[in-house]
PDB file of C-alpha atoms in Angstrom:
ATOM      1  CA  MET A   1       0.093  -0.145  -0.034  1.00  0.00           C
ATOM      2  CA  ARG A   2       1.216   3.753  -0.947  1.00  0.00           C
ATOM      3  CA  LEU A   3       2.321   5.319   2.075  1.00  0.00           C
ATOM      4  CA  ASP A   4      -0.364   8.311   1.925  1.00  0.00           C
ATOM      5  CA  ARG A   5      -2.680   5.736   0.675  1.00  0.00           C
ATOM      6  CA  PHE A   6      -2.222   4.421   4.587  1.00  0.00           C
ATOM      7  CA  LEU A   7      -2.388   7.569   6.399  1.00  0.00           C
ATOM      8  CA  CYS A   8      -5.518   8.050   4.354  1.00  0.00           C
ATOM      9  CA  GLU A   9      -6.877   4.778   5.926  1.00  0.00           C
ATOM     10  CA  THR A  10      -5.242   5.127   9.246  1.00  0.00           C
ATOM     11  CA  THR A  11      -6.465   8.536  10.213  1.00  0.00           C
ATOM     12  CA  ASP A  12      -8.739  11.569   9.484  1.00  0.00           C
ATOM     13  CA  LEU A  13      -6.342  13.402   7.031  1.00  0.00           C
ATOM     14  CA  THR A  14      -7.015  13.608   3.006  1.00  0.00           C
ATOM     15  CA  ARG A  15      -4.949  12.392   0.733  1.00  0.00           C
ATOM     16  CA  SER A  16      -3.956  16.282   0.170  1.00  0.00           C
ATOM     17  CA  LEU A  17      -3.116  16.514   3.777  1.00  0.00           C
ATOM     18  CA  ALA A  18      -1.471  13.103   3.918  1.00  0.00           C
ATOM     19  CA  LYS A  19       0.996  14.562   1.643  1.00  0.00           C
ATOM     20  CA  ARG A  20       1.196  17.906   3.316  1.00  0.00           C
ATOM     21  CA  ALA A  21       2.053  15.839   6.691  1.00  0.00           C
ATOM     22  CA  LEU A  22       4.665  13.675   4.930  1.00  0.00           C
ATOM     23  CA  LYS A  23       6.198  16.974   3.271  1.00  0.00           C
ATOM     24  CA  ARG A  24       6.608  18.462   6.979  1.00  0.00           C
ATOM     25  CA  GLY A  25       8.314  15.430   8.025  1.00  0.00           C
ATOM     26  CA  GLU A  26       5.434  14.475   9.982  1.00  0.00           C
ATOM     27  CA  VAL A  27       5.528  10.469   9.294  1.00  0.00           C
ATOM     28  CA  SER A  28       7.865   7.805  10.050  1.00  0.00           C
ATOM     29  CA  VAL A  29       8.661   4.438   9.032  1.00  0.00           C
ATOM     30  CA  ASN A  30      10.566   2.259  10.908  1.00  0.00           C
ATOM     31  CA  GLY A  31      11.786   4.883  13.199  1.00  0.00           C
ATOM     32  CA  GLU A  32      12.968   7.126   9.478  1.00  0.00           C
ATOM     33  CA  VAL A  33      11.044   9.908   8.726  1.00  0.00           C
ATOM     34  CA  VAL A  34       9.845   9.428   5.088  1.00  0.00           C
ATOM     35  CA  ARG A  35       8.674  12.191   3.084  1.00  0.00           C
ATOM     36  CA  GLY A  36       7.525  10.546  -0.169  1.00  0.00           C
ATOM     37  CA  ALA A  37       3.856  10.046  -0.261  1.00  0.00           C
ATOM     38  CA  ALA A  38       4.153   6.959  -3.222  1.00  0.00           C
ATOM     39  CA  THR A  39       6.539   4.830  -0.911  1.00  0.00           C
ATOM     40  CA  GLN A  40       5.302   1.562  -0.927  1.00  0.00           C
ATOM     41  CA  LEU A  41       4.551  -0.515   2.484  1.00  0.00           C
ATOM     42  CA  ASP A  42       5.503  -4.039   3.521  1.00  0.00           C
ATOM     43  CA  ALA A  43       3.128  -5.513   6.233  1.00  0.00           C
ATOM     44  CA  ALA A  44       5.683  -5.123   8.709  1.00  0.00           C
ATOM     45  CA  ASP A  45       6.243  -1.452   8.461  1.00  0.00           C
ATOM     46  CA  LYS A  46       5.666   0.463  11.736  1.00  0.00           C
ATOM     47  CA  VAL A  47       4.198   3.721  10.497  1.00  0.00           C
ATOM     48  CA  SER A  48       3.807   6.736  13.048  1.00  0.00           C
ATOM     49  CA  TRP A  49       2.445   9.862  12.317  1.00  0.00           C
ATOM     50  CA  LEU A  50       3.068  13.065  15.135  1.00  0.00           C
ATOM     51  CA  GLY A  51       5.294  10.258  17.481  1.00  0.00           C
ATOM     52  CA  GLN A  52       1.804   8.170  17.503  1.00  0.00           C
ATOM     53  CA  PRO A  53       1.794   4.605  16.318  1.00  0.00           C
ATOM     54  CA  LEU A  54      -0.918   3.930  13.444  1.00  0.00           C
ATOM     55  CA  ALA A  55      -2.413   0.912  12.438  1.00  0.00           C
ATOM     56  CA  LEU A  56      -5.098  -0.153  10.188  1.00  0.00           C
ATOM     57  CA  VAL A  57      -8.372  -0.850  11.095  1.00  0.00           C
ATOM     58  CA  GLY A  58      -9.808  -4.418  10.289  1.00  0.00           C
ATOM     59  CA  LEU A  59     -12.607  -6.338   9.578  1.00  0.00           C
ATOM     60  CA  ARG A  60     -15.866  -5.119  11.925  1.00  0.00           C
ATOM     61  CA  TYR A  61     -18.855  -7.151  12.796  1.00  0.00           C
ATOM     62  CA  VAL A  62     -21.485  -5.412  14.874  1.00  0.00           C
ATOM     63  CA  MET A  63     -25.208  -5.660  16.349  1.00  0.00           C
ATOM     64  CA  LEU A  64     -27.185  -2.271  17.010  1.00  0.00           C
ATOM     65  CA  ASN A  65     -30.796  -2.392  18.179  1.00  0.00           C
ATOM     66  CA  LYS A  66     -32.108   0.320  16.145  1.00  0.00           C
ATOM     67  CA  PRO A  67     -34.168   3.177  16.881  1.00  0.00           C
ATOM     68  CA  ALA A  68     -37.424   4.336  15.254  1.00  0.00           C
ATOM     69  CA  GLY A  69     -35.913   8.061  13.468  1.00  0.00           C
ATOM     70  CA  VAL A  70     -32.424   6.149  12.157  1.00  0.00           C
ATOM     71  CA  GLU A  71     -32.100   5.399   8.886  1.00  0.00           C
ATOM     72  CA  CYS A  72     -29.563   2.455   7.178  1.00  0.00           C
ATOM     73  CA  SER A  73     -28.332   4.741   4.498  1.00  0.00           C
ATOM     74  CA  ALA A  74     -24.388   5.303   3.479  1.00  0.00           C
ATOM     75  CA  ARG A  75     -25.371   8.973   2.526  1.00  0.00           C
ATOM     76  CA  ARG A  76     -27.061  11.345   5.819  1.00  0.00           C
ATOM     77  CA  GLY A  77     -30.633  12.643   4.619  1.00  0.00           C
ATOM     78  CA  LEU A  78     -33.422  13.680   6.795  1.00  0.00           C
ATOM     79  CA  TYR A  79     -32.565  11.611   9.685  1.00  0.00           C
ATOM     80  CA  PRO A  80     -28.978  10.876  11.093  1.00  0.00           C
ATOM     81  CA  LEU A  81     -27.146   7.500  10.590  1.00  0.00           C
ATOM     82  CA  VAL A  82     -26.920   4.378  12.469  1.00  0.00           C
ATOM     83  CA  THR A  83     -23.350   4.730  11.806  1.00  0.00           C
ATOM     84  CA  GLU A  84     -23.353   7.644  14.037  1.00  0.00           C
ATOM     85  CA  LEU A  85     -24.461   5.255  16.692  1.00  0.00           C
ATOM     86  CA  ILE A  86     -21.633   3.174  16.505  1.00  0.00           C
ATOM     87  CA  GLU A  87     -18.568   4.608  18.140  1.00  0.00           C
ATOM     88  CA  LEU A  88     -15.633   2.953  16.383  1.00  0.00           C
ATOM     89  CA  PRO A  89     -12.955   4.246  14.676  1.00  0.00           C
ATOM     90  CA  LYS A  90     -13.863   4.697  10.224  1.00  0.00           C
ATOM     91  CA  ALA A  91     -17.333   3.780  11.868  1.00  0.00           C
ATOM     92  CA  GLU A  92     -18.819   5.431   8.179  1.00  0.00           C
ATOM     93  CA  ARG A  93     -17.452   2.602   6.768  1.00  0.00           C
ATOM     94  CA  LEU A  94     -19.642   0.169   8.249  1.00  0.00           C
ATOM     95  CA  GLN A  95     -23.197  -1.308   5.692  1.00  0.00           C
ATOM     96  CA  ALA A  96     -26.296  -2.002   7.526  1.00  0.00           C
ATOM     97  CA  VAL A  97     -26.374  -5.758   6.274  1.00  0.00           C
ATOM     98  CA  GLY A  98     -30.269  -5.706   5.180  1.00  0.00           C
ATOM     99  CA  ARG A  99     -31.520  -2.402   5.558  1.00  0.00           C
ATOM    100  CA  LEU A 100     -34.892  -1.163   7.907  1.00  0.00           C
ATOM    101  CA  ASP A 101     -36.858   1.497   6.826  1.00  0.00           C
ATOM    102  CA  VAL A 102     -36.665   4.642   9.497  1.00  0.00           C
ATOM    103  CA  ASP A 103     -39.639   3.872  11.558  1.00  0.00           C
ATOM    104  CA  THR A 104     -38.480  -0.057  11.815  1.00  0.00           C
ATOM    105  CA  THR A 105     -36.893  -0.930  14.977  1.00  0.00           C
ATOM    106  CA  GLY A 106     -34.597  -4.099  15.870  1.00  0.00           C
ATOM    107  CA  LEU A 107     -31.683  -5.910  14.913  1.00  0.00           C
ATOM    108  CA  VAL A 108     -29.053  -4.524  12.152  1.00  0.00           C
ATOM    109  CA  LEU A 109     -25.950  -6.647  11.667  1.00  0.00           C
ATOM    110  CA  LEU A 110     -23.120  -3.908  10.089  1.00  0.00           C
ATOM    111  CA  SER A 111     -20.083  -4.627   9.068  1.00  0.00           C
ATOM    112  CA  ASP A 112     -16.957  -3.625   6.332  1.00  0.00           C
ATOM    113  CA  ASP A 113     -16.587  -7.272   5.013  1.00  0.00           C
ATOM    114  CA  GLY A 114     -18.518  -7.541   1.579  1.00  0.00           C
ATOM    115  CA  GLN A 115     -18.457 -11.739   1.835  1.00  0.00           C
ATOM    116  CA  TRP A 116     -20.288 -11.892   5.443  1.00  0.00           C
ATOM    117  CA  GLN A 117     -22.810  -9.358   4.124  1.00  0.00           C
ATOM    118  CA  HIS A 118     -23.624 -11.165   0.673  1.00  0.00           C
ATOM    119  CA  ARG A 119     -23.778 -14.705   3.039  1.00  0.00           C
ATOM    120  CA  VAL A 120     -25.980 -12.964   5.622  1.00  0.00           C
ATOM    121  CA  THR A 121     -28.358 -11.761   2.872  1.00  0.00           C
ATOM    122  CA  SER A 122     -28.408 -14.517  -0.002  1.00  0.00           C
ATOM    123  CA  PRO A 123     -31.691 -15.891  -0.313  1.00  0.00           C
ATOM    124  CA  ALA A 124     -30.220 -18.980  -1.069  1.00  0.00           C
ATOM    125  CA  ARG A 125     -28.531 -18.933   2.357  1.00  0.00           C
ATOM    126  CA  ARG A 126     -32.095 -19.250   3.947  1.00  0.00           C
ATOM    127  CA  CYS A 127     -31.020 -17.096   6.740  1.00  0.00           C
ATOM    128  CA  GLY A 128     -34.978 -16.097   8.665  1.00  0.00           C
ATOM    129  CA  LYS A 129     -35.454 -12.379   9.808  1.00  0.00           C
ATOM    130  CA  VAL A 130     -37.881 -12.566  11.939  1.00  0.00           C
ATOM    131  CA  TYR A 131     -40.330  -9.437  12.165  1.00  0.00           C
ATOM    132  CA  ARG A 132     -43.057  -8.656  15.509  1.00  0.00           C
ATOM    133  CA  VAL A 133     -45.506  -7.133  13.210  1.00  0.00           C
ATOM    134  CA  SER A 134     -48.451  -4.413  15.037  1.00  0.00           C
ATOM    135  CA  LEU A 135     -51.537  -5.030  12.802  1.00  0.00           C
ATOM    136  CA  ALA A 136     -54.363  -2.041  12.564  1.00  0.00           C
ATOM    137  CA  GLU A 137     -56.910  -5.190  11.979  1.00  0.00           C
ATOM    138  CA  SER A 138     -57.452  -8.386  14.253  1.00  0.00           C
ATOM    139  CA  LEU A 139     -56.285 -11.429  12.481  1.00  0.00           C
ATOM    140  CA  GLU A 140     -58.282 -14.492  13.588  1.00  0.00           C
ATOM    141  CA  GLY A 141     -60.053 -17.687  12.241  1.00  0.00           C
ATOM    142  CA  GLU A 142     -60.337 -18.740   8.716  1.00  0.00           C
ATOM    143  CA  ALA A 143     -59.180 -15.133   7.732  1.00  0.00           C
ATOM    144  CA  LEU A 144     -55.766 -15.944  10.172  1.00  0.00           C
ATOM    145  CA  ALA A 145     -55.641 -19.622   8.153  1.00  0.00           C
ATOM    146  CA  ALA A 146     -56.357 -17.824   4.495  1.00  0.00           C
ATOM    147  CA  VAL A 147     -53.124 -15.421   5.466  1.00  0.00           C
ATOM    148  CA  VAL A 148     -50.565 -17.813   6.681  1.00  0.00           C
ATOM    149  CA  GLU A 149     -51.529 -20.140   3.389  1.00  0.00           C
ATOM    150  CA  ARG A 150     -50.879 -16.812   0.906  1.00  0.00           C
ATOM    151  CA  PHE A 151     -47.678 -16.207   2.905  1.00  0.00           C
ATOM    152  CA  ALA A 152     -46.260 -19.356   2.672  1.00  0.00           C
ATOM    153  CA  GLU A 153     -47.282 -19.955  -0.893  1.00  0.00           C
ATOM    154  CA  GLY A 154     -45.839 -16.222  -1.771  1.00  0.00           C
ATOM    155  CA  LEU A 155     -47.253 -13.447  -2.804  1.00  0.00           C
ATOM    156  CA  LEU A 156     -47.010 -11.354  -6.014  1.00  0.00           C
ATOM    157  CA  LEU A 157     -46.864  -7.820  -4.274  1.00  0.00           C
ATOM    158  CA  ASP A 158     -46.866  -4.704  -6.869  1.00  0.00           C
ATOM    159  CA  GLY A 159     -44.261  -4.266  -9.056  1.00  0.00           C
ATOM    160  CA  GLU A 160     -42.784  -7.505  -8.957  1.00  0.00           C
ATOM    161  CA  GLU A 161     -41.972 -10.164 -11.298  1.00  0.00           C
ATOM    162  CA  LYS A 162     -41.754 -12.580  -9.076  1.00  0.00           C
ATOM    163  CA  PRO A 163     -43.902 -14.046  -6.394  1.00  0.00           C
ATOM    164  CA  THR A 164     -42.411 -13.533  -2.584  1.00  0.00           C
ATOM    165  CA  ARG A 165     -40.250 -16.827  -1.350  1.00  0.00           C
ATOM    166  CA  PRO A 166     -42.486 -18.712   1.120  1.00  0.00           C
ATOM    167  CA  ALA A 167     -43.222 -16.507   4.364  1.00  0.00           C
ATOM    168  CA  GLU A 168     -43.655 -17.943   8.123  1.00  0.00           C
ATOM    169  CA  LEU A 169     -46.554 -16.313   9.843  1.00  0.00           C
ATOM    170  CA  ARG A 170     -47.531 -16.830  13.214  1.00  0.00           C
ATOM    171  CA  MET A 171     -50.215 -14.642  15.735  1.00  0.00           C
ATOM    172  CA  ARG A 172     -48.924 -14.018  19.282  1.00  0.00           C
ATOM    173  CA  GLU A 173     -52.073 -11.682  19.518  1.00  0.00           C
ATOM    174  CA  PRO A 174     -55.006 -10.864  17.785  1.00  0.00           C
ATOM    175  CA  ARG A 175     -53.129  -7.879  16.184  1.00  0.00           C
ATOM    176  CA  VAL A 176     -49.687  -9.193  17.089  1.00  0.00           C
ATOM    177  CA  ALA A 177     -47.689 -11.356  14.297  1.00  0.00           C
ATOM    178  CA  GLU A 178     -44.809 -12.968  14.148  1.00  0.00           C
ATOM    179  CA  LEU A 179     -43.144 -13.249  10.531  1.00  0.00           C
ATOM    180  CA  THR A 180     -40.170 -14.900   9.262  1.00  0.00           C
ATOM    181  CA  LEU A 181     -38.831 -13.965   5.644  1.00  0.00           C
ATOM    182  CA  TYR A 182     -35.901 -15.188   3.528  1.00  0.00           C
ATOM    183  CA  GLU A 183     -35.431 -12.800   1.448  1.00  0.00           C
ATOM    184  CA  GLY A 184     -35.376  -8.619   1.678  1.00  0.00           C
ATOM    185  CA  LYS A 185     -37.505  -6.987  -1.136  1.00  0.00           C
ATOM    186  CA  TYR A 186     -38.371  -3.385  -0.553  1.00  0.00           C
ATOM    187  CA  HIS A 187     -40.804  -2.390   2.372  1.00  0.00           C
ATOM    188  CA  GLN A 188     -41.573  -6.156   2.250  1.00  0.00           C
ATOM    189  CA  VAL A 189     -43.521  -6.566   5.179  1.00  0.00           C
ATOM    190  CA  LYS A 190     -45.704  -3.622   5.071  1.00  0.00           C
ATOM    191  CA  ARG A 191     -46.383  -4.381   1.300  1.00  0.00           C
ATOM    192  CA  MET A 192     -47.215  -8.446   2.018  1.00  0.00           C
ATOM    193  CA  PHE A 193     -49.895  -7.520   4.761  1.00  0.00           C
ATOM    194  CA  ALA A 194     -51.177  -4.150   2.545  1.00  0.00           C
ATOM    195  CA  ALA A 195     -51.937  -7.237  -0.227  1.00  0.00           C
ATOM    196  CA  VAL A 196     -54.036  -8.906   2.256  1.00  0.00           C
ATOM    197  CA  GLY A 197     -55.819  -6.299   2.840  1.00  0.00           C
ATOM    198  CA  ASN A 198     -54.220  -5.089   6.618  1.00  0.00           C
ATOM    199  CA  HIS A 199     -52.071  -2.343   7.661  1.00  0.00           C
ATOM    200  CA  VAL A 200     -48.681  -2.707   9.666  1.00  0.00           C
ATOM    201  CA  GLU A 201     -48.568   0.131  12.562  1.00  0.00           C
ATOM    202  CA  ALA A 202     -44.970  -0.781  13.765  1.00  0.00           C
ATOM    203  CA  LEU A 203     -42.590  -3.285  12.544  1.00  0.00           C
ATOM    204  CA  HIS A 204     -39.586  -4.528  14.677  1.00  0.00           C
ATOM    205  CA  ARG A 205     -36.385  -7.064  13.866  1.00  0.00           C
ATOM    206  CA  GLU A 206     -36.117  -9.100  16.326  1.00  0.00           C
ATOM    207  CA  ALA A 207     -33.360 -12.028  14.924  1.00  0.00           C
ATOM    208  CA  ILE A 208     -31.494 -13.291  11.936  1.00  0.00           C
ATOM    209  CA  GLY A 209     -30.853 -16.150  11.628  1.00  0.00           C
ATOM    210  CA  GLU A 210     -29.679 -17.664  15.497  1.00  0.00           C
ATOM    211  CA  LEU A 211     -28.715 -13.712  16.178  1.00  0.00           C
ATOM    212  CA  SER A 212     -31.282 -12.108  18.081  1.00  0.00           C
ATOM    213  CA  LEU A 213     -31.121  -8.449  19.982  1.00  0.00           C
ATOM    214  CA  ASP A 214     -30.102 -10.278  23.244  1.00  0.00           C
ATOM    215  CA  GLY A 215     -31.621  -7.509  26.053  1.00  0.00           C
ATOM    216  CA  LEU A 216     -29.450  -4.081  23.456  1.00  0.00           C
ATOM    217  CA  ALA A 217     -31.303  -1.417  24.241  1.00  0.00           C
ATOM    218  CA  PRO A 218     -32.555   1.132  21.787  1.00  0.00           C
ATOM    219  CA  GLY A 219     -29.676   2.953  20.130  1.00  0.00           C
ATOM    220  CA  GLU A 220     -27.117   0.473  21.910  1.00  0.00           C
ATOM    221  CA  TRP A 221     -24.864  -1.749  20.043  1.00  0.00           C
ATOM    222  CA  ARG A 222     -21.983  -4.359  20.729  1.00  0.00           C
ATOM    223  CA  GLU A 223     -19.401  -5.561  18.493  1.00  0.00           C
ATOM    224  CA  LEU A 224     -20.097  -9.167  17.380  1.00  0.00           C
ATOM    225  CA  SER A 225     -18.186 -12.615  18.952  1.00  0.00           C
ATOM    226  CA  ASP A 226     -16.348 -14.989  17.169  1.00  0.00           C
ATOM    227  CA  ALA A 227     -18.370 -17.708  17.317  1.00  0.00           C
ATOM    228  CA  GLU A 228     -21.489 -15.358  16.348  1.00  0.00           C
ATOM    229  CA  ILE A 229     -19.599 -13.900  12.868  1.00  0.00           C
ATOM    230  CA  ALA A 230     -19.834 -18.002  12.179  1.00  0.00           C
ATOM    231  CA  LEU A 231     -22.940 -18.137  12.570  1.00  0.00           C
ATOM    232  CA  PHE A 232     -22.913 -16.377   8.981  1.00  0.00           C
TER     233      PHE A 232
END
């Protein structure tokens, strides 16, 4: 890796500021001042800036209990970003693994490991996402049985060419459902219930695969253990 890129990766310096720091003699490699931005580094090289050792940030894996009013997107819009809740170096590089709408709460996984993200989200791996759904209308009796069957068979949603993958629905209360999905279409839960004549009033993701929120309060986060990373 070029030295100027290494500085950008390990600090808040832009490329131009990194080059200025190099010209001022603020950067050393293995104890020797180096001024060349294009200097190539080996894995064993020790780099310091203003006397402080620098190290590349490795791959990170984080779980967050997303509160309402926070976006999972990469760019800030009207609402704060989920990465702004994560107190880690270069947290803005983390990407939400399966986004939640701004008004949806619950479990979000974030990582900068693209291959791991794909394993979590790929429908082929049948990684179930469990949602608690608060409904406007009760679902009971024959009406419930009909909806359970339609969800299990797959629904053709407006604007889609293929039906949804089979989903598992059960009721915890007449107006509170538990829905398990094995894919992640745009606004899928809300669109599925709209397709059967109901309306989602609140939506909360409780689990992804074998991983659940495990007591995290809204807005709280933690890094995953090696065992939890290996679940996917």
